[in-house]
Amino acid sequence: CWYYMVRMMPAFEPPKPNACPALGELAALYSQECEISGNRTDHMGQSYRLSWTCYANTQPDDITAIELQRKHNEISKARGPAAARRAINAMRILFKYAIKKELTGRNPALGVKTAPATRRSVFLTEPEIAAMLACLEAMGREPKDFSSFPATKSRGSTVTR
């Protein structure tokens, strides 16, 4: 009787050495690697928690561009096109990481069409205006003195007066 039971048991197969982790574990691995290298770690974690937990136990090779496009459209309706674009960009980064680690050979997020980024006008706040005026008053009159002026570097070129 026991001989028959042993023969009917499936053979033990050790896990493949390069078996790809599920998407949730892959996101955690990426975040850990970012933390070790000193890069920003909160981006992937936040994007994953906000948009991709439904794929936590899904293998990257099982995810298609059509699924990601549907999820993008859902996020766009719920939170806006910018949030959807950021979510898809996070998936592109995650799949790029998986390809680099030879865990998958494709990036379905590259096939997702997102809304183009739009520039917006940004106005200086009252505290920013006060800081700028204080800086101007403290500066000298020579052109070289203007090199220390903070200008609007923190905001790029989108500041409107």
PDB file of C-alpha atoms in Angstrom, residues 9-90:
ATOM      1  CA  MET A   9       3.412  11.215  -5.380  1.00  0.00           C
ATOM      2  CA  PRO A  10       4.677  13.856  -7.810  1.00  0.00           C
ATOM      3  CA  ALA A  11       8.431  14.025  -8.179  1.00  0.00           C
ATOM      4  CA  PHE A  12      10.140  16.789  -6.223  1.00  0.00           C
ATOM      5  CA  GLU A  13      11.383  19.571  -8.455  1.00  0.00           C
ATOM      6  CA  PRO A  14      13.739  22.112  -6.901  1.00  0.00           C
ATOM      7  CA  PRO A  15      12.990  25.725  -7.801  1.00  0.00           C
ATOM      8  CA  LYS A  16      14.705  27.077 -10.871  1.00  0.00           C
ATOM      9  CA  PRO A  17      17.708  29.256  -9.949  1.00  0.00           C
ATOM     10  CA  ASN A  18      16.521  32.195 -12.090  1.00  0.00           C
ATOM     11  CA  ALA A  19      12.829  31.832 -11.291  1.00  0.00           C
ATOM     12  CA  CYS A  20      11.278  35.280 -11.456  1.00  0.00           C
ATOM     13  CA  PRO A  21       9.622  36.496  -8.271  1.00  0.00           C
ATOM     14  CA  ALA A  22       6.072  37.788  -8.357  1.00  0.00           C
ATOM     15  CA  LEU A  23       5.586  41.485  -9.067  1.00  0.00           C
ATOM     16  CA  GLY A  24       5.158  42.422  -5.392  1.00  0.00           C
ATOM     17  CA  GLU A  25       8.441  40.793  -4.416  1.00  0.00           C
ATOM     18  CA  LEU A  26      10.144  42.271  -7.475  1.00  0.00           C
ATOM     19  CA  ALA A  27       9.058  45.775  -6.405  1.00  0.00           C
ATOM     20  CA  ALA A  28      10.409  45.121  -2.899  1.00  0.00           C
ATOM     21  CA  LEU A  29      13.739  43.899  -4.331  1.00  0.00           C
ATOM     22  CA  TYR A  30      14.016  46.991  -6.511  1.00  0.00           C
ATOM     23  CA  SER A  31      13.295  49.273  -3.546  1.00  0.00           C
ATOM     24  CA  GLN A  32      15.915  47.471  -1.436  1.00  0.00           C
ATOM     25  CA  GLU A  33      18.507  47.815  -4.172  1.00  0.00           C
ATOM     26  CA  CYS A  34      17.696  51.542  -4.501  1.00  0.00           C
ATOM     27  CA  GLU A  35      18.071  51.980  -0.752  1.00  0.00           C
ATOM     28  CA  ILE A  36      21.436  50.214  -0.736  1.00  0.00           C
ATOM     29  CA  SER A  37      22.726  52.342  -3.613  1.00  0.00           C
ATOM     30  CA  GLY A  38      21.456  55.549  -1.994  1.00  0.00           C
ATOM     31  CA  ASN A  39      18.783  56.309  -4.595  1.00  0.00           C
ATOM     32  CA  ARG A  40      15.214  57.409  -3.958  1.00  0.00           C
ATOM     33  CA  THR A  41      13.301  54.435  -2.554  1.00  0.00           C
ATOM     34  CA  ASP A  42       9.843  55.849  -1.891  1.00  0.00           C
ATOM     35  CA  HIS A  43       8.855  56.296  -5.549  1.00  0.00           C
ATOM     36  CA  MET A  44       8.432  52.618  -6.416  1.00  0.00           C
ATOM     37  CA  GLY A  45       6.881  51.743  -3.071  1.00  0.00           C
ATOM     38  CA  GLN A  46       4.293  54.503  -3.284  1.00  0.00           C
ATOM     39  CA  SER A  47       3.458  53.845  -6.917  1.00  0.00           C
ATOM     40  CA  TYR A  48       3.165  50.128  -6.286  1.00  0.00           C
ATOM     41  CA  ARG A  49       0.895  50.584  -3.246  1.00  0.00           C
ATOM     42  CA  LEU A  50      -1.298  53.116  -5.048  1.00  0.00           C
ATOM     43  CA  SER A  51      -1.711  51.317  -8.346  1.00  0.00           C
ATOM     44  CA  TRP A  52      -0.308  47.826  -8.640  1.00  0.00           C
ATOM     45  CA  THR A  53      -1.154  45.745  -5.532  1.00  0.00           C
ATOM     46  CA  CYS A  54      -3.695  43.816  -7.612  1.00  0.00           C
ATOM     47  CA  TYR A  55      -0.691  42.253  -9.406  1.00  0.00           C
ATOM     48  CA  ALA A  56       1.237  41.383  -6.227  1.00  0.00           C
ATOM     49  CA  ASN A  57       1.204  37.631  -6.844  1.00  0.00           C
ATOM     50  CA  THR A  58       1.414  37.820 -10.637  1.00  0.00           C
ATOM     51  CA  GLN A  59       4.511  36.761 -12.526  1.00  0.00           C
ATOM     52  CA  PRO A  60       5.908  39.539 -14.749  1.00  0.00           C
ATOM     53  CA  ASP A  61       5.699  37.271 -17.809  1.00  0.00           C
ATOM     54  CA  ASP A  62       1.944  36.866 -17.227  1.00  0.00           C
ATOM     55  CA  ILE A  63       1.255  40.612 -17.479  1.00  0.00           C
ATOM     56  CA  THR A  64       0.327  41.961 -20.902  1.00  0.00           C
ATOM     57  CA  ALA A  65       0.400  45.433 -22.406  1.00  0.00           C
ATOM     58  CA  ILE A  66      -3.390  45.292 -22.782  1.00  0.00           C
ATOM     59  CA  GLU A  67      -3.819  44.680 -19.042  1.00  0.00           C
ATOM     60  CA  LEU A  68      -1.513  47.565 -18.244  1.00  0.00           C
ATOM     61  CA  GLN A  69      -3.348  49.824 -20.709  1.00  0.00           C
ATOM     62  CA  ARG A  70      -6.669  48.985 -19.016  1.00  0.00           C
ATOM     63  CA  LYS A  71      -5.177  49.717 -15.594  1.00  0.00           C
ATOM     64  CA  HIS A  72      -3.690  52.972 -16.935  1.00  0.00           C
ATOM     65  CA  ASN A  73      -7.113  54.049 -18.194  1.00  0.00           C
ATOM     66  CA  GLU A  74      -8.688  53.142 -14.845  1.00  0.00           C
ATOM     67  CA  ILE A  75      -6.083  55.167 -12.923  1.00  0.00           C
ATOM     68  CA  SER A  76      -6.495  58.069 -15.351  1.00  0.00           C
ATOM     69  CA  LYS A  77     -10.244  58.212 -14.705  1.00  0.00           C
ATOM     70  CA  ALA A  78      -9.857  57.885 -10.931  1.00  0.00           C
ATOM     71  CA  ARG A  79      -6.802  60.064 -10.230  1.00  0.00           C
ATOM     72  CA  GLY A  80      -5.992  61.884 -13.460  1.00  0.00           C
ATOM     73  CA  PRO A  81      -3.673  61.423 -16.446  1.00  0.00           C
ATOM     74  CA  ALA A  82      -0.537  62.540 -14.589  1.00  0.00           C
ATOM     75  CA  ALA A  83      -1.015  59.856 -11.921  1.00  0.00           C
ATOM     76  CA  ALA A  84      -1.614  57.247 -14.624  1.00  0.00           C
ATOM     77  CA  ARG A  85       1.537  58.322 -16.476  1.00  0.00           C
ATOM     78  CA  ARG A  86       3.597  58.078 -13.260  1.00  0.00           C
ATOM     79  CA  ALA A  87       2.171  54.627 -12.522  1.00  0.00           C
ATOM     80  CA  ILE A  88       3.052  53.323 -15.984  1.00  0.00           C
ATOM     81  CA  ASN A  89       6.522  54.870 -15.761  1.00  0.00           C
ATOM     82  CA  ALA A  90       7.034  52.999 -12.484  1.00  0.00           C
TER      83      ALA A  90
END
